[in-house]
C-alpha positions as a Markdown table, in Angstrom:
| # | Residue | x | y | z |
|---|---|---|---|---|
| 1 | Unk | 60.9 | 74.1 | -59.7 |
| 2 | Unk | 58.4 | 71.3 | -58.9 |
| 3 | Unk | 59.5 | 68.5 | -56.6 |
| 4 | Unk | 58.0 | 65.6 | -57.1 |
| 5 | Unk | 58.2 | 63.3 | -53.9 |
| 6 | Unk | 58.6 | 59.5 | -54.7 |
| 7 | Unk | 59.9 | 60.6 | -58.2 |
| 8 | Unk | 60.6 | 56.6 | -59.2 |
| 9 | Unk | 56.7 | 55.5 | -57.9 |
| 10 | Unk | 54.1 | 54.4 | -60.3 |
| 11 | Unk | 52.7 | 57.7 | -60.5 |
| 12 | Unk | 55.5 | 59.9 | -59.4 |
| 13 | Unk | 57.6 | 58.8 | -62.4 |
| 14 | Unk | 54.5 | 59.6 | -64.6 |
| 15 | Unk | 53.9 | 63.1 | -63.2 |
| 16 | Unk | 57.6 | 63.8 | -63.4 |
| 17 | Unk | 58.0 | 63.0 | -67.0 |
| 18 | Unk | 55.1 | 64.9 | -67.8 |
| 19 | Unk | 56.3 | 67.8 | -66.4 |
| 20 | Unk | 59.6 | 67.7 | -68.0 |
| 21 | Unk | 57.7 | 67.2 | -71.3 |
| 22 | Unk | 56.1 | 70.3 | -70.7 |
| 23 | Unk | 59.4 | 72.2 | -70.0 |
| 24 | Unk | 59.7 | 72.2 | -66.0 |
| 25 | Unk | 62.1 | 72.0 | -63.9 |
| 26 | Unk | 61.9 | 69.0 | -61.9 |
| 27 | Unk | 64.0 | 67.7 | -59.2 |
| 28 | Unk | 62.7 | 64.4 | -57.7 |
| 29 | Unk | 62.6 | 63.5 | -53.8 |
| 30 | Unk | 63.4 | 59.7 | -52.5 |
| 31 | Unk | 65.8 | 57.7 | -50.4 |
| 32 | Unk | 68.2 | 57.3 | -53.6 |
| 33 | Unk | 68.2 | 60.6 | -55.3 |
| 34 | Unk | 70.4 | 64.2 | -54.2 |
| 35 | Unk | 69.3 | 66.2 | -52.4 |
| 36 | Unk | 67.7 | 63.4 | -50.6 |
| 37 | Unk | 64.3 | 62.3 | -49.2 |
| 38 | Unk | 62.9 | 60.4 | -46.9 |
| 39 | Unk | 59.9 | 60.3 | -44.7 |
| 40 | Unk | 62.0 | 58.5 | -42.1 |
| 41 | Unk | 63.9 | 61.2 | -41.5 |
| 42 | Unk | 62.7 | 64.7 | -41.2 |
| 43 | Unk | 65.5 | 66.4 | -41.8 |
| 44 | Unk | 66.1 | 65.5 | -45.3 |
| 45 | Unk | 62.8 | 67.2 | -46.2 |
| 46 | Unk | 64.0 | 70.9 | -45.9 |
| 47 | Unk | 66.6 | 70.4 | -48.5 |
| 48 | Unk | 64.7 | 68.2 | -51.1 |
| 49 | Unk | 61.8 | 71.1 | -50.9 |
| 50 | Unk | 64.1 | 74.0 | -51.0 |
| 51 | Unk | 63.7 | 76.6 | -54.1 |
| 52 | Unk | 60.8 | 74.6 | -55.3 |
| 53 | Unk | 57.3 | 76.9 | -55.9 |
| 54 | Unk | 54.8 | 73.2 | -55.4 |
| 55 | Unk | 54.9 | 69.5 | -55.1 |
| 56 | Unk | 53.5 | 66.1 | -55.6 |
| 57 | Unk | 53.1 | 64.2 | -52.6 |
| 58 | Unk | 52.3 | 60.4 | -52.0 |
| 59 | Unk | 53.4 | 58.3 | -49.0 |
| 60 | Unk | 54.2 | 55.0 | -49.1 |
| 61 | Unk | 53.2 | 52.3 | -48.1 |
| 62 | Unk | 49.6 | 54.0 | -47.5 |
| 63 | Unk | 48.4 | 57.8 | -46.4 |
| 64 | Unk | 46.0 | 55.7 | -44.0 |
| 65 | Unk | 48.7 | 54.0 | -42.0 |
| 66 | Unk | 49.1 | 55.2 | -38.4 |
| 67 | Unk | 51.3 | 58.3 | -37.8 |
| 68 | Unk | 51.0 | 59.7 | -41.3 |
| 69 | Unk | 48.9 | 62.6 | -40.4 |
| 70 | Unk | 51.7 | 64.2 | -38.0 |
| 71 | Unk | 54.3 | 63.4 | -40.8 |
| 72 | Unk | 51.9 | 65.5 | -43.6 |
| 73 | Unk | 51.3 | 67.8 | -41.0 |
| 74 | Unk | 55.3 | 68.8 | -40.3 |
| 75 | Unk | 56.0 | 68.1 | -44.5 |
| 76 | Unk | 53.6 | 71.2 | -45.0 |
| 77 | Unk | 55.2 | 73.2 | -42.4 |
| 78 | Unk | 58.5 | 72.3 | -43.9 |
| 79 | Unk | 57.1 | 73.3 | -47.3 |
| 80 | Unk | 55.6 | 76.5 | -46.3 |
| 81 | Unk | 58.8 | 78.0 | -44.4 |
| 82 | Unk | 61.0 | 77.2 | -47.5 |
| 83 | Unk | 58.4 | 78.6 | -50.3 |
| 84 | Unk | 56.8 | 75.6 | -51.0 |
| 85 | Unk | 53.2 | 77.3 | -52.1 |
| 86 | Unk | 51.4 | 74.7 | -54.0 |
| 87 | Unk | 50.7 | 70.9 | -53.2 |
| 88 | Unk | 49.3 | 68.0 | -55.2 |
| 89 | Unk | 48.5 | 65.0 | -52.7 |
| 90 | Unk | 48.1 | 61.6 | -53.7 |
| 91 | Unk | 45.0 | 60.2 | -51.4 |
| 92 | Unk | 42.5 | 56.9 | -51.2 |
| 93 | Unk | 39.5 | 56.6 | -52.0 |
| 94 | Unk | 37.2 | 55.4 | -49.4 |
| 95 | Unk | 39.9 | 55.7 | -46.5 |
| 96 | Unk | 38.8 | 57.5 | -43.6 |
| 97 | Unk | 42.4 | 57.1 | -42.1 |
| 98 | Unk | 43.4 | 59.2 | -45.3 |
| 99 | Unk | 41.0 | 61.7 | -44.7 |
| 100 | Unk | 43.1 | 63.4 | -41.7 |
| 101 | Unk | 46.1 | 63.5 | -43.8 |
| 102 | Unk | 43.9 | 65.2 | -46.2 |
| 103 | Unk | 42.8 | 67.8 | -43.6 |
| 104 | Unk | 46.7 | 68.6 | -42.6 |
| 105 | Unk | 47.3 | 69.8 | -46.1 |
| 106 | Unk | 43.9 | 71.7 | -46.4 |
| 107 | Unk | 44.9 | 73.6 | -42.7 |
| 108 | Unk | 48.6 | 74.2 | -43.9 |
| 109 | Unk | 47.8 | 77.2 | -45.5 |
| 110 | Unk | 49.3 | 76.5 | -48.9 |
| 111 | Unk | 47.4 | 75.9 | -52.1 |
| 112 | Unk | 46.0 | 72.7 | -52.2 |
| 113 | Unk | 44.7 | 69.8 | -54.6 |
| 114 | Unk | 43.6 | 66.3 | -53.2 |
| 115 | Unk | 43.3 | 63.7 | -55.7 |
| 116 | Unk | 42.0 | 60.3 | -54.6 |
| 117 | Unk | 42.2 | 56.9 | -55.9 |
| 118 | Unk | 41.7 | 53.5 | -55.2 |
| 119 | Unk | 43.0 | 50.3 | -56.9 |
| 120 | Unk | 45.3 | 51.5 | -60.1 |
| 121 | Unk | 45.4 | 49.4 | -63.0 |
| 122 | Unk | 49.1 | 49.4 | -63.0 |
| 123 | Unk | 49.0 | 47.0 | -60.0 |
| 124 | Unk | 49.1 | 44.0 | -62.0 |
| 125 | Unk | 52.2 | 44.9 | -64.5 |
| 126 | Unk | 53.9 | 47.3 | -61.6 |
| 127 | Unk | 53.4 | 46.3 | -58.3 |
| 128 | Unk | 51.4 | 43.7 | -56.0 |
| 129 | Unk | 49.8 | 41.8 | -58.3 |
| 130 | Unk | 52.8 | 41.2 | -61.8 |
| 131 | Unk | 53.5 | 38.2 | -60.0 |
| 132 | Unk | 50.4 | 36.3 | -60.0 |
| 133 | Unk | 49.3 | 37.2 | -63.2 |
| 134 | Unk | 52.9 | 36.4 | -64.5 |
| 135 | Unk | 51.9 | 33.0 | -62.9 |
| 136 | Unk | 48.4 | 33.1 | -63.8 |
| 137 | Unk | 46.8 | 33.0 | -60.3 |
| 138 | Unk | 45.1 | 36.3 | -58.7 |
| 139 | Unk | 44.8 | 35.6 | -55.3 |
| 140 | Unk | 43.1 | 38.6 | -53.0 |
| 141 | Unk | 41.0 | 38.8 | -50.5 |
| 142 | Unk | 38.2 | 40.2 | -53.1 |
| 143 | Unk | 35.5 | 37.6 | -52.8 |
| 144 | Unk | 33.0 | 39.4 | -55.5 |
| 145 | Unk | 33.9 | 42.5 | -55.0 |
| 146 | Unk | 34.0 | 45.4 | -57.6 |
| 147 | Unk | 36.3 | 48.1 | -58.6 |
| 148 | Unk | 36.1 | 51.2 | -60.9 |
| 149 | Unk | 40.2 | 50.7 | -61.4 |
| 150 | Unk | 42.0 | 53.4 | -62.6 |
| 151 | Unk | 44.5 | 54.3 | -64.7 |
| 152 | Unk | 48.1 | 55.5 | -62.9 |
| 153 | Unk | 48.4 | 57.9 | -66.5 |
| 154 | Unk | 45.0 | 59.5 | -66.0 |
| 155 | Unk | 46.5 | 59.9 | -62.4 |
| 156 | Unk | 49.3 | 61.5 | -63.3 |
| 157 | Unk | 47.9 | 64.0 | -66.4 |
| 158 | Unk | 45.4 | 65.4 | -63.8 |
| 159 | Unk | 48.0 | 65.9 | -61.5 |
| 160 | Unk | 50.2 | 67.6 | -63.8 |
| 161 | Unk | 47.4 | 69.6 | -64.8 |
| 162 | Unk | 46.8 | 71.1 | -61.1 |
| 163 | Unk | 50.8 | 71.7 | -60.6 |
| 164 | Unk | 51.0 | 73.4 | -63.5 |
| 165 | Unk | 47.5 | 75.2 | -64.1 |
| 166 | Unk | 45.0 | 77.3 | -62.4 |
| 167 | Unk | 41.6 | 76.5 | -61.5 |
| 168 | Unk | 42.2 | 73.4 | -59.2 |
| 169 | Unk | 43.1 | 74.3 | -55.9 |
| 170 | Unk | 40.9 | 73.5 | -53.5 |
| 171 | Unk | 39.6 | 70.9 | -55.7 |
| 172 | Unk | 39.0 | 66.9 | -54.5 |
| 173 | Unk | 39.0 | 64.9 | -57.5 |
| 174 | Unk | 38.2 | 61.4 | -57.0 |
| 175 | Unk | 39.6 | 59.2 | -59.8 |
| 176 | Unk | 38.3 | 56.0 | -61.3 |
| 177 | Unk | 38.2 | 54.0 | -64.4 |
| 178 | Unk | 34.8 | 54.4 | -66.7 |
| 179 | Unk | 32.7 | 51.3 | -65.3 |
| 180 | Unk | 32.8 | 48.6 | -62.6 |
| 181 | Unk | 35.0 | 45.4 | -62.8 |
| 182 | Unk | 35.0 | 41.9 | -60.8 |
| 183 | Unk | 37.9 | 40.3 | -60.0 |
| 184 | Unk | 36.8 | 37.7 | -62.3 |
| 185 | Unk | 36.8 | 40.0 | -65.2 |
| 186 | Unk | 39.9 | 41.5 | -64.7 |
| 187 | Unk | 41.1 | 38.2 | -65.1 |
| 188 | Unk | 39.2 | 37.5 | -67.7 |
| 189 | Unk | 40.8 | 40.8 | -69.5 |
| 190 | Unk | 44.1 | 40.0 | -68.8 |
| 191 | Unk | 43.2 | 36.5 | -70.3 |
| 192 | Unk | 42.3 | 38.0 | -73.2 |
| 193 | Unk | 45.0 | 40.2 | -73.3 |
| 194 | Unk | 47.8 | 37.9 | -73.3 |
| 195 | Unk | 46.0 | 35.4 | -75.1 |
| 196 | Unk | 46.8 | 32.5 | -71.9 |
| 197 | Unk | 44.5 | 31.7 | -69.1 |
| 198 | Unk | 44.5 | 33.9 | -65.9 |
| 199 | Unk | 42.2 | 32.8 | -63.1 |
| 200 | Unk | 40.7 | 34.4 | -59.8 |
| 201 | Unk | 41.2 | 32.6 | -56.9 |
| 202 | Unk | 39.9 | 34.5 | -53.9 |
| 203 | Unk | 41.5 | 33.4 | -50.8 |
| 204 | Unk | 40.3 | 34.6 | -47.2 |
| 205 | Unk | 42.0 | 37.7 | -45.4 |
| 206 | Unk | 44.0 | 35.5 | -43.1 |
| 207 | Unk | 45.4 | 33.2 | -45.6 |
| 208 | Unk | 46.1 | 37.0 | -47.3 |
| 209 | Unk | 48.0 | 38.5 | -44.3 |
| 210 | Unk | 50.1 | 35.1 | -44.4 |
| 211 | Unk | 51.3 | 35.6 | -48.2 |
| 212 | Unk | 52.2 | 39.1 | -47.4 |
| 213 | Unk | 54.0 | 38.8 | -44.5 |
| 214 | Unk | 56.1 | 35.6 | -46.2 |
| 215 | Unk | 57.0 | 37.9 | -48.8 |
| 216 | Unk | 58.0 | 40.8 | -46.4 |
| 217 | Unk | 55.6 | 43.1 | -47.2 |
| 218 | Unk | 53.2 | 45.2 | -44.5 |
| 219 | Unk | 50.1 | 43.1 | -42.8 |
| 220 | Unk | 48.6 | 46.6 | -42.5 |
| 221 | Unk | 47.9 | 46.0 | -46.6 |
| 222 | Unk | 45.4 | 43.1 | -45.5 |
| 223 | Unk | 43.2 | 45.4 | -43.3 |
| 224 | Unk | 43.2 | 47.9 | -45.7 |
| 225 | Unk | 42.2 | 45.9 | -48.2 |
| 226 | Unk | 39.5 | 44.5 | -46.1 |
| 227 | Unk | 38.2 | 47.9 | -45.5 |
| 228 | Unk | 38.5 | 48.9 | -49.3 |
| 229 | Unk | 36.9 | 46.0 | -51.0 |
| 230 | Unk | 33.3 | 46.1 | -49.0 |
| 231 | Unk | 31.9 | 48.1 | -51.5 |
| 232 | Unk | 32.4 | 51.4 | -50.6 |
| 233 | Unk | 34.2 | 53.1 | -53.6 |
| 234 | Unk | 31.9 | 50.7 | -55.7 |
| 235 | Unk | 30.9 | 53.3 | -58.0 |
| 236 | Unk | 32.3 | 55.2 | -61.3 |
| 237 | Unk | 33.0 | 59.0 | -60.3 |
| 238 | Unk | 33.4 | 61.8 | -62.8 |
| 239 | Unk | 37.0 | 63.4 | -61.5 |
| 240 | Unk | 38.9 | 62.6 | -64.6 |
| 241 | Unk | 35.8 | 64.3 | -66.5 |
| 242 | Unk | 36.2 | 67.1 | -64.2 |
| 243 | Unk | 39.8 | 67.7 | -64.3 |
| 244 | Unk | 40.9 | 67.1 | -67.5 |
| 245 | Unk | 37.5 | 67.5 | -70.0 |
| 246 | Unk | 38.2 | 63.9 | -71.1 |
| 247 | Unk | 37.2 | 60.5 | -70.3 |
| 248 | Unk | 39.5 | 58.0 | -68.1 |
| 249 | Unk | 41.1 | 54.8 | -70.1 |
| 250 | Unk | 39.6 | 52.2 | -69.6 |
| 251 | Unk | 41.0 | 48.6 | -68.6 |
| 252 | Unk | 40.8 | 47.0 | -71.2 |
| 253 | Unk | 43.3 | 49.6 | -73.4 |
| 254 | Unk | 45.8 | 49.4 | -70.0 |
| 255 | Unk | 45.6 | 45.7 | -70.5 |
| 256 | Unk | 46.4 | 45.5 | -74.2 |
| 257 | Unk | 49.2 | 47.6 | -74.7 |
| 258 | Unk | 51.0 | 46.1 | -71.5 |
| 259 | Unk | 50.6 | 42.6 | -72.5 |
| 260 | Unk | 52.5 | 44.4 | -75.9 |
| 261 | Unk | 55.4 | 45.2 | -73.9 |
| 262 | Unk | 55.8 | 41.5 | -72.7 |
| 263 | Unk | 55.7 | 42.4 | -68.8 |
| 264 | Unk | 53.4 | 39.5 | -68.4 |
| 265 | Unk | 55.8 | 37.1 | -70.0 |
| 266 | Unk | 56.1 | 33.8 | -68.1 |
| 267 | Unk | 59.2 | 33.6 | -65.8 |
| 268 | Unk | 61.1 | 30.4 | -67.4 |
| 269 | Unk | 61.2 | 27.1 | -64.8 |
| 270 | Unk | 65.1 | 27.7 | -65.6 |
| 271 | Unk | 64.7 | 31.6 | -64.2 |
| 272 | Unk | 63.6 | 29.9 | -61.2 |
């Protein structure tokens, strides 16, 4: 049994499918599913882990947000007393206020892999960002800022791969796409790849923090992304390479076969 904690996520969907595919037994762990999960509430961990050999771990909204380090902390001591012996975390890149969730895991005393990643392509068909390209504005706080995005399936296959095989724990992979984009360019792919005009507009982080907090979502994102974006996971790294013996998709194949599925269809004025 693998439990794969935020099952319905963009990657925990991913690594769970895999791992069916391959014949496991999977039980997922969130707020909706039986037994249930939730971070909130400590003791629905003990019976969402129980009978299950390892798990995949992400937090949401960040592994950097105050308070998650205890949580990690008490999730592996959870983990541990039930049988719990291996555990894949989900980390970010460049985060130092990941790095002591990190450290909880690698002091728990169970087998452990960390991968880290920074901005996922998915974001713009699955999350933040299907919006704005839907209406053909990217708005961040980027200014000219670059990004080795990666792919939330390359996520997920090197996942699977340390659940399910040896020779990764103890292993930090860091994850990123095969070369450097702007914000401009990843317009100008998206452009390309839904064959209408999508433009990058950066907006400052205040004007940022507004449009998140109007549309209910944490501040906390706007700092983050701050902290993120001044160059410091500006660089391609080899963790795909390293973990799978394969190269990481790049964009520009995300962006074409999403655009197939239609996700980035304009919302009708009618819809509205």
């Amino acid at each position: 049994m693998i439990v794969v904690i935020g099952g319905t996520g963009k990657t925990g969907r991913r690594v769970a499918d895999r791992l069916r595919a391959k014949g496991q037994d999977v039980r997922a762990g969130s707020r909706s599913t039986e037994p249930r999960f939730d971070w909130e509430d400590a003791s629905t961990w003990e019976g969402a882990l129980r009978g299950a050999e390892a798990a995949y771990v992400t937090y949401y909204p960040d592994l950097a947000f105050p308070g998650v380090p205890e949580l990690i902390e008490e999730f592996c001591r959870v983990a541990r007393s039930v049988g719990v012996r291996r555990v894949v975390l989900l980390s970010g890149r460049g985060e130092e206020g990941a790095v002591a969730s990190e450290q909880a895991v690698q002091r728990s005393g169970l087998e452990w892999t960390v991968v880290r990643c920074n901005w996922f392509n998915q974001n713009f068909s699955e999350s933040f960002f299907l919006e704005p390209v839907r209406a053909g504005v990217l708005s961040i706080p980027a200014g000219d800022a670059v990004e080795p995005f990666v792919d939330a399936d390359d996520i997920a296959d090197v996942a699977v791969a340390a659940l399910t095989e040896p020779g990764h724990t103890g292993q930090v992979y860091e994850l990123s796409g095969p070369r450097l984009l702007s914000f401009t360019e990843v317009a100008a792919e998206l452009s390309r790849a839904t064959g209408r005009e999508i433009r990058y507009e950066p907006v400052s982080h205040a004007e940022y923090a507004a449009e998140l907090e109007r549309e209910g979502l944490p501040g906390d994102f706007a700092d983050l992304f701050a902290i993120i974006l001044d160059g410091r996971n500006a660089s391609v790294t080899d963790g795909v390479e390293r973990a799978l013996g394969r190269a990481p998709r790049d964009f520009s194949a995300y962006a074409r076969e999403a655009a197939a599925t239609g996700v980035w269809a304009p919302v009708p004025a009618a819809a509205l």
